[in-house]
Amino acid sequence: MGRRVACIVFLFLFGFALPACAKPLTFGVLAHRGENNARSRWQATATYLIEQLRQEVRLVPLTLEGMQAALAAGRLDFLLTNPGHYVATAAEFPLSPLATLQRNRSEGEDRPNKFGSVIFTRADRDDIHALGDLKGKTFGAVAPDAFGGYQIAADTLMYNGLNPEQDFQAINFLGFPQDKIVRAVVDGDVDFGTVRTGIIEAMVAEDRLRMNQIKVLNPHIIDGFDYQLSTDLFPEWTFAATTQVSPELKRKAAIALLSMSPGDPAALAGNYGGWNTPMNDKDVRSVLDTIAGHAAPQMQQPSANLTVWLTLAALTGFIAFLLGRIRRPRLAHAPRGPAMAGEDTRLAALTRREHQVLDLIVRGRTNKEMARQLGISPKTVEFHRGHVMKKLKADTVADLVRIALECGQGLPHKQT
């Protein structure tokens, strides 16, 4: 009954028949300023797609982790996210880039259609004037895998001789919305922070921040770029489709987006200028490679002694696994469902690709061997490996293997 009512409403609103009231398409948007802001900005774009595709499209604001989980569960048809997150995600899930967001309302070619990050501190900090003054200070950011909210700034800091993993007293990852990082700096909870360009200006326009409360570090001035900036610029956000979307529907969606005029209600509501063809992501990949190379200095290949330890640990884990099967035969073939009370859930935060990397680490594979087996680059292996170690709070490879065996992932499974 509910679905029939929805179909009638769509017929009334848009004046055409939706094809047999087909299954709604799900449009996931990275909500970097929170769910309410994402709905306010992107609902009109979802409505535009409904009109153009003649099919229901549901907007779903998501966090970085939420988007990964939704993709893993097959719950997304379209997604809109920053280029760094897109590149990392596309290494794990097959995605088709359809369009790049056109930020500028002006069509002038001298206005760069890109974004970057701003690194800033409180205006009254007399001990911080340049990036070199940040050693030993506390750093506020979104998350280790947030492109505009950490990775771009980290790349700039490393270029200027600072190692985020070693040179700061602490990195406080505060999550979305990015406004929280600005408040943390202004309130003195952290010494300095970073957000993507445009956040500070938006908060000033909303009368939630005064520009004289902050000091921008490493300021960049670029003709046609109107926001405070501390880094290089990178391509704007990517609109992509998953494999659940048919080739014909992908084509229609791409045409619809590229045909949107700067004055369309969707562009006005979203405060953007339309859409362009997908942009080159070479510079984005370069940043991710730099981050991966510095993410965890302990990630060298195992020494001979460590290899012996890994073999003994794996053998111990295998024996424990066999004993567990003997003592609990009824559970041997039980289907895997939601975690039960008392079950170890430390691996629940890992993505599918991270599980694969972890499994191969336990088997003693080198980065090159893992890259060859998984069909990705060694740098991408290092990127995933760093995430696994951080999520499992492992300081060394030996810690990682021990945790994996404790959680039941590793050698007991059939090799692939």
PDB file of N, CA, C and O in Angstrom, residues 165-217:
ATOM      1  N   GLU A 165      52.815  11.818  11.690  1.00  0.00           N
ATOM      2  CA  GLU A 165      52.834  10.660  12.580  1.00  0.00           C
ATOM      3  C   GLU A 165      53.856  10.818  13.716  1.00  0.00           C
ATOM      4  O   GLU A 165      53.794  10.083  14.698  1.00  0.00           O
ATOM      5  N   GLN A 166      54.764  11.777  13.585  1.00  0.00           N
ATOM      6  CA  GLN A 166      55.858  11.864  14.562  1.00  0.00           C
ATOM      7  C   GLN A 166      56.034  13.243  15.186  1.00  0.00           C
ATOM      8  O   GLN A 166      56.464  13.350  16.343  1.00  0.00           O
ATOM      9  N   ASP A 167      55.704  14.306  14.445  1.00  0.00           N
ATOM     10  CA  ASP A 167      56.095  15.648  14.873  1.00  0.00           C
ATOM     11  C   ASP A 167      55.058  16.390  15.709  1.00  0.00           C
ATOM     12  O   ASP A 167      55.344  17.481  16.207  1.00  0.00           O
ATOM     13  N   PHE A 168      53.853  15.837  15.868  1.00  0.00           N
ATOM     14  CA  PHE A 168      52.830  16.526  16.635  1.00  0.00           C
ATOM     15  C   PHE A 168      52.566  15.795  17.952  1.00  0.00           C
ATOM     16  O   PHE A 168      52.733  14.572  18.039  1.00  0.00           O
ATOM     17  N   GLN A 169      52.144  16.544  18.947  1.00  0.00           N
ATOM     18  CA  GLN A 169      51.842  15.938  20.235  1.00  0.00           C
ATOM     19  C   GLN A 169      50.703  14.926  20.112  1.00  0.00           C
ATOM     20  O   GLN A 169      50.731  13.859  20.732  1.00  0.00           O
ATOM     21  N   ALA A 170      49.710  15.270  19.289  1.00  0.00           N
ATOM     22  CA  ALA A 170      48.587  14.358  19.069  1.00  0.00           C
ATOM     23  C   ALA A 170      47.816  14.832  17.848  1.00  0.00           C
ATOM     24  O   ALA A 170      47.836  16.019  17.507  1.00  0.00           O
ATOM     25  N   ILE A 171      47.144  13.868  17.176  1.00  0.00           N
ATOM     26  CA  ILE A 171      46.197  14.197  16.117  1.00  0.00           C
ATOM     27  C   ILE A 171      44.828  13.762  16.619  1.00  0.00           C
ATOM     28  O   ILE A 171      44.594  12.579  16.871  1.00  0.00           O
ATOM     29  N   ASN A 172      43.943  14.717  16.791  1.00  0.00           N
ATOM     30  CA  ASN A 172      42.592  14.416  17.255  1.00  0.00           C
ATOM     31  C   ASN A 172      41.654  14.351  16.052  1.00  0.00           C
ATOM     32  O   ASN A 172      41.362  15.379  15.425  1.00  0.00           O
ATOM     33  N   PHE A 173      41.194  13.149  15.721  1.00  0.00           N
ATOM     34  CA  PHE A 173      40.263  12.970  14.613  1.00  0.00           C
ATOM     35  C   PHE A 173      38.845  13.112  15.164  1.00  0.00           C
ATOM     36  O   PHE A 173      38.362  12.255  15.893  1.00  0.00           O
ATOM     37  N   LEU A 174      38.168  14.190  14.778  1.00  0.00           N
ATOM     38  CA  LEU A 174      36.891  14.571  15.386  1.00  0.00           C
ATOM     39  C   LEU A 174      35.685  14.172  14.552  1.00  0.00           C
ATOM     40  O   LEU A 174      34.553  14.307  15.015  1.00  0.00           O
ATOM     41  N   GLY A 175      35.899  13.699  13.319  1.00  0.00           N
ATOM     42  CA  GLY A 175      34.783  13.254  12.497  1.00  0.00           C
ATOM     43  C   GLY A 175      33.964  14.392  11.910  1.00  0.00           C
ATOM     44  O   GLY A 175      34.295  15.569  12.035  1.00  0.00           O
ATOM     45  N   PHE A 176      32.851  14.000  11.250  1.00  0.00           N
ATOM     46  CA  PHE A 176      31.940  14.985  10.665  1.00  0.00           C
ATOM     47  C   PHE A 176      30.984  15.502  11.744  1.00  0.00           C
ATOM     48  O   PHE A 176      30.724  14.806  12.731  1.00  0.00           O
ATOM     49  N   PRO A 177      30.443  16.719  11.567  1.00  0.00           N
ATOM     50  CA  PRO A 177      30.726  17.664  10.490  1.00  0.00           C
ATOM     51  C   PRO A 177      32.076  18.350  10.687  1.00  0.00           C
ATOM     52  O   PRO A 177      32.561  18.455  11.818  1.00  0.00           O
ATOM     53  N   GLN A 178      32.623  18.856   9.596  1.00  0.00           N
ATOM     54  CA  GLN A 178      33.932  19.485   9.680  1.00  0.00           C
ATOM     55  C   GLN A 178      33.912  20.760  10.527  1.00  0.00           C
ATOM     56  O   GLN A 178      34.952  21.198  11.020  1.00  0.00           O
ATOM     57  N   ASP A 179      32.728  21.316  10.719  1.00  0.00           N
ATOM     58  CA  ASP A 179      32.599  22.501  11.570  1.00  0.00           C
ATOM     59  C   ASP A 179      33.190  22.247  12.961  1.00  0.00           C
ATOM     60  O   ASP A 179      33.670  23.184  13.627  1.00  0.00           O
ATOM     61  N   LYS A 180      33.166  20.978  13.418  1.00  0.00           N
ATOM     62  CA  LYS A 180      33.675  20.654  14.751  1.00  0.00           C
ATOM     63  C   LYS A 180      35.159  20.961  14.874  1.00  0.00           C
ATOM     64  O   LYS A 180      35.640  21.330  15.958  1.00  0.00           O
ATOM     65  N   ILE A 181      35.910  20.812  13.789  1.00  0.00           N
ATOM     66  CA  ILE A 181      37.347  21.103  13.843  1.00  0.00           C
ATOM     67  C   ILE A 181      37.558  22.608  14.034  1.00  0.00           C
ATOM     68  O   ILE A 181      38.418  23.031  14.811  1.00  0.00           O
ATOM     69  N   VAL A 182      36.763  23.407  13.328  1.00  0.00           N
ATOM     70  CA  VAL A 182      36.879  24.862  13.485  1.00  0.00           C
ATOM     71  C   VAL A 182      36.575  25.265  14.917  1.00  0.00           C
ATOM     72  O   VAL A 182      37.304  26.061  15.536  1.00  0.00           O
ATOM     73  N   ARG A 183      35.501  24.698  15.487  1.00  0.00           N
ATOM     74  CA  ARG A 183      35.141  25.037  16.865  1.00  0.00           C
ATOM     75  C   ARG A 183      36.234  24.594  17.837  1.00  0.00           C
ATOM     76  O   ARG A 183      36.529  25.282  18.817  1.00  0.00           O
ATOM     77  N   ALA A 184      36.824  23.422  17.586  1.00  0.00           N
ATOM     78  CA  ALA A 184      37.873  22.915  18.483  1.00  0.00           C
ATOM     79  C   ALA A 184      39.071  23.844  18.503  1.00  0.00           C
ATOM     80  O   ALA A 184      39.690  24.066  19.561  1.00  0.00           O
ATOM     81  N   VAL A 185      39.438  24.417  17.341  1.00  0.00           N
ATOM     82  CA  VAL A 185      40.560  25.363  17.283  1.00  0.00           C
ATOM     83  C   VAL A 185      40.191  26.658  18.006  1.00  0.00           C
ATOM     84  O   VAL A 185      40.959  27.171  18.830  1.00  0.00           O
ATOM     85  N   VAL A 186      39.022  27.203  17.706  1.00  0.00           N
ATOM     86  CA  VAL A 186      38.602  28.466  18.311  1.00  0.00           C
ATOM     87  C   VAL A 186      38.455  28.334  19.829  1.00  0.00           C
ATOM     88  O   VAL A 186      38.806  29.242  20.590  1.00  0.00           O
ATOM     89  N   ASP A 187      37.969  27.171  20.280  1.00  0.00           N
ATOM     90  CA  ASP A 187      37.771  26.952  21.719  1.00  0.00           C
ATOM     91  C   ASP A 187      39.049  26.548  22.441  1.00  0.00           C
ATOM     92  O   ASP A 187      39.048  26.400  23.670  1.00  0.00           O
ATOM     93  N   GLY A 188      40.140  26.329  21.700  1.00  0.00           N
ATOM     94  CA  GLY A 188      41.407  25.979  22.320  1.00  0.00           C
ATOM     95  C   GLY A 188      41.554  24.510  22.667  1.00  0.00           C
ATOM     96  O   GLY A 188      42.480  24.128  23.387  1.00  0.00           O
ATOM     97  N   ASP A 189      40.669  23.657  22.130  1.00  0.00           N
ATOM     98  CA  ASP A 189      40.778  22.219  22.400  1.00  0.00           C
ATOM     99  C   ASP A 189      41.938  21.591  21.635  1.00  0.00           C
ATOM    100  O   ASP A 189      42.488  20.561  22.060  1.00  0.00           O
ATOM    101  N   VAL A 190      42.286  22.166  20.491  1.00  0.00           N
ATOM    102  CA  VAL A 190      43.471  21.749  19.728  1.00  0.00           C
ATOM    103  C   VAL A 190      44.221  23.005  19.317  1.00  0.00           C
ATOM    104  O   VAL A 190      43.649  24.096  19.268  1.00  0.00           O
ATOM    105  N   ASP A 191      45.512  22.852  19.026  1.00  0.00           N
ATOM    106  CA  ASP A 191      46.330  24.018  18.686  1.00  0.00           C
ATOM    107  C   ASP A 191      46.102  24.504  17.263  1.00  0.00           C
ATOM    108  O   ASP A 191      46.155  25.711  16.996  1.00  0.00           O
ATOM    109  N   PHE A 192      45.881  23.571  16.352  1.00  0.00           N
ATOM    110  CA  PHE A 192      45.608  23.965  14.966  1.00  0.00           C
ATOM    111  C   PHE A 192      44.762  22.878  14.325  1.00  0.00           C
ATOM    112  O   PHE A 192      44.619  21.770  14.857  1.00  0.00           O
ATOM    113  N   GLY A 193      44.181  23.204  13.174  1.00  0.00           N
ATOM    114  CA  GLY A 193      43.324  22.234  12.512  1.00  0.00           C
ATOM    115  C   GLY A 193      43.311  22.426  11.020  1.00  0.00           C
ATOM    116  O   GLY A 193      43.938  23.355  10.488  1.00  0.00           O
ATOM    117  N   THR A 194      42.592  21.541  10.337  1.00  0.00           N
ATOM    118  CA  THR A 194      42.429  21.658   8.889  1.00  0.00           C
ATOM    119  C   THR A 194      41.022  21.248   8.499  1.00  0.00           C
ATOM    120  O   THR A 194      40.441  20.334   9.099  1.00  0.00           O
ATOM    121  N   VAL A 195      40.468  21.950   7.516  1.00  0.00           N
ATOM    122  CA  VAL A 195      39.184  21.607   6.910  1.00  0.00           C
ATOM    123  C   VAL A 195      39.293  21.873   5.417  1.00  0.00           C
ATOM    124  O   VAL A 195      40.228  22.550   4.970  1.00  0.00           O
ATOM    125  N   ARG A 196      38.352  21.351   4.668  1.00  0.00           N
ATOM    126  CA  ARG A 196      38.372  21.634   3.233  1.00  0.00           C
ATOM    127  C   ARG A 196      38.017  23.093   3.001  1.00  0.00           C
ATOM    128  O   ARG A 196      37.368  23.747   3.831  1.00  0.00           O
ATOM    129  N   THR A 197      38.459  23.641   1.875  1.00  0.00           N
ATOM    130  CA  THR A 197      38.174  25.028   1.544  1.00  0.00           C
ATOM    131  C   THR A 197      36.660  25.250   1.438  1.00  0.00           C
ATOM    132  O   THR A 197      35.924  24.389   0.970  1.00  0.00           O
ATOM    133  N   GLY A 198      36.223  26.406   1.886  1.00  0.00           N
ATOM    134  CA  GLY A 198      34.811  26.764   1.836  1.00  0.00           C
ATOM    135  C   GLY A 198      34.090  26.609   3.163  1.00  0.00           C
ATOM    136  O   GLY A 198      33.069  27.268   3.391  1.00  0.00           O
ATOM    137  N   ILE A 199      34.602  25.733   4.050  1.00  0.00           N
ATOM    138  CA  ILE A 199      33.938  25.514   5.336  1.00  0.00           C
ATOM    139  C   ILE A 199      33.975  26.789   6.186  1.00  0.00           C
ATOM    140  O   ILE A 199      32.969  27.206   6.770  1.00  0.00           O
ATOM    141  N   ILE A 200      35.138  27.414   6.267  1.00  0.00           N
ATOM    142  CA  ILE A 200      35.282  28.614   7.095  1.00  0.00           C
ATOM    143  C   ILE A 200      34.377  29.731   6.576  1.00  0.00           C
ATOM    144  O   ILE A 200      33.672  30.393   7.351  1.00  0.00           O
ATOM    145  N   GLU A 201      34.378  29.940   5.258  1.00  0.00           N
ATOM    146  CA  GLU A 201      33.542  30.999   4.686  1.00  0.00           C
ATOM    147  C   GLU A 201      32.056  30.713   4.916  1.00  0.00           C
ATOM    148  O   GLU A 201      31.263  31.632   5.169  1.00  0.00           O
ATOM    149  N   ALA A 202      31.667  29.430   4.839  1.00  0.00           N
ATOM    150  CA  ALA A 202      30.268  29.070   5.084  1.00  0.00           C
ATOM    151  C   ALA A 202      29.870  29.366   6.526  1.00  0.00           C
ATOM    152  O   ALA A 202      28.778  29.881   6.794  1.00  0.00           O
ATOM    153  N   MET A 203      30.762  29.065   7.469  1.00  0.00           N
ATOM    154  CA  MET A 203      30.458  29.327   8.875  1.00  0.00           C
ATOM    155  C   MET A 203      30.388  30.823   9.152  1.00  0.00           C
ATOM    156  O   MET A 203      29.571  31.275   9.965  1.00  0.00           O
ATOM    157  N   VAL A 204      31.222  31.612   8.471  1.00  0.00           N
ATOM    158  CA  VAL A 204      31.154  33.071   8.617  1.00  0.00           C
ATOM    159  C   VAL A 204      29.824  33.577   8.069  1.00  0.00           C
ATOM    160  O   VAL A 204      29.150  34.412   8.697  1.00  0.00           O
ATOM    161  N   ALA A 205      29.408  33.067   6.903  1.00  0.00           N
ATOM    162  CA  ALA A 205      28.140  33.492   6.294  1.00  0.00           C
ATOM    163  C   ALA A 205      26.954  33.111   7.175  1.00  0.00           C
ATOM    164  O   ALA A 205      25.933  33.810   7.185  1.00  0.00           O
ATOM    165  N   GLU A 206      27.086  32.008   7.915  1.00  0.00           N
ATOM    166  CA  GLU A 206      26.013  31.556   8.810  1.00  0.00           C
ATOM    167  C   GLU A 206      26.091  32.234  10.171  1.00  0.00           C
ATOM    168  O   GLU A 206      25.324  31.887  11.077  1.00  0.00           O
ATOM    169  N   ASP A 207      27.018  33.201  10.328  1.00  0.00           N
ATOM    170  CA  ASP A 207      27.213  33.940  11.570  1.00  0.00           C
ATOM    171  C   ASP A 207      27.573  33.023  12.733  1.00  0.00           C
ATOM    172  O   ASP A 207      27.189  33.264  13.881  1.00  0.00           O
ATOM    173  N   ARG A 208      28.346  31.960  12.419  1.00  0.00           N
ATOM    174  CA  ARG A 208      28.795  31.028  13.442  1.00  0.00           C
ATOM    175  C   ARG A 208      30.297  31.146  13.682  1.00  0.00           C
ATOM    176  O   ARG A 208      30.870  30.400  14.462  1.00  0.00           O
ATOM    177  N   LEU A 209      30.934  32.075  12.973  1.00  0.00           N
ATOM    178  CA  LEU A 209      32.376  32.298  13.102  1.00  0.00           C
ATOM    179  C   LEU A 209      32.694  33.696  12.601  1.00  0.00           C
ATOM    180  O   LEU A 209      32.064  34.185  11.651  1.00  0.00           O
ATOM    181  N   ARG A 210      33.665  34.334  13.242  1.00  0.00           N
ATOM    182  CA  ARG A 210      34.181  35.605  12.738  1.00  0.00           C
ATOM    183  C   ARG A 210      35.565  35.358  12.146  1.00  0.00           C
ATOM    184  O   ARG A 210      36.376  34.645  12.734  1.00  0.00           O
ATOM    185  N   MET A 211      35.818  35.954  11.010  1.00  0.00           N
ATOM    186  CA  MET A 211      37.073  35.701  10.319  1.00  0.00           C
ATOM    187  C   MET A 211      38.261  36.127  11.175  1.00  0.00           C
ATOM    188  O   MET A 211      39.345  35.528  11.070  1.00  0.00           O
ATOM    189  N   ASN A 212      38.090  37.125  12.054  1.00  0.00           N
ATOM    190  CA  ASN A 212      39.212  37.576  12.876  1.00  0.00           C
ATOM    191  C   ASN A 212      39.496  36.650  14.062  1.00  0.00           C
ATOM    192  O   ASN A 212      40.363  36.924  14.871  1.00  0.00           O
ATOM    193  N   GLN A 213      38.753  35.515  14.157  1.00  0.00           N
ATOM    194  CA  GLN A 213      39.015  34.548  15.220  1.00  0.00           C
ATOM    195  C   GLN A 213      40.096  33.543  14.846  1.00  0.00           C
ATOM    196  O   GLN A 213      40.606  32.839  15.711  1.00  0.00           O
ATOM    197  N   ILE A 214      40.428  33.467  13.553  1.00  0.00           N
ATOM    198  CA  ILE A 214      41.411  32.475  13.109  1.00  0.00           C
ATOM    199  C   ILE A 214      42.544  33.124  12.327  1.00  0.00           C
ATOM    200  O   ILE A 214      42.427  34.251  11.834  1.00  0.00           O
ATOM    201  N   LYS A 215      43.630  32.373  12.231  1.00  0.00           N
ATOM    202  CA  LYS A 215      44.807  32.780  11.465  1.00  0.00           C
ATOM    203  C   LYS A 215      45.135  31.651  10.493  1.00  0.00           C
ATOM    204  O   LYS A 215      45.355  30.505  10.901  1.00  0.00           O
ATOM    205  N   VAL A 216      45.168  31.954   9.210  1.00  0.00           N
ATOM    206  CA  VAL A 216      45.464  30.951   8.186  1.00  0.00           C
ATOM    207  C   VAL A 216      46.970  30.796   8.058  1.00  0.00           C
ATOM    208  O   VAL A 216      47.710  31.777   7.958  1.00  0.00           O
ATOM    209  N   LEU A 217      47.423  29.545   8.062  1.00  0.00           N
ATOM    210  CA  LEU A 217      48.848  29.242   7.938  1.00  0.00           C
ATOM    211  C   LEU A 217      49.167  28.822   6.504  1.00  0.00           C
ATOM    212  O   LEU A 217      48.349  28.189   5.837  1.00  0.00           O
TER     213      LEU A 217
END
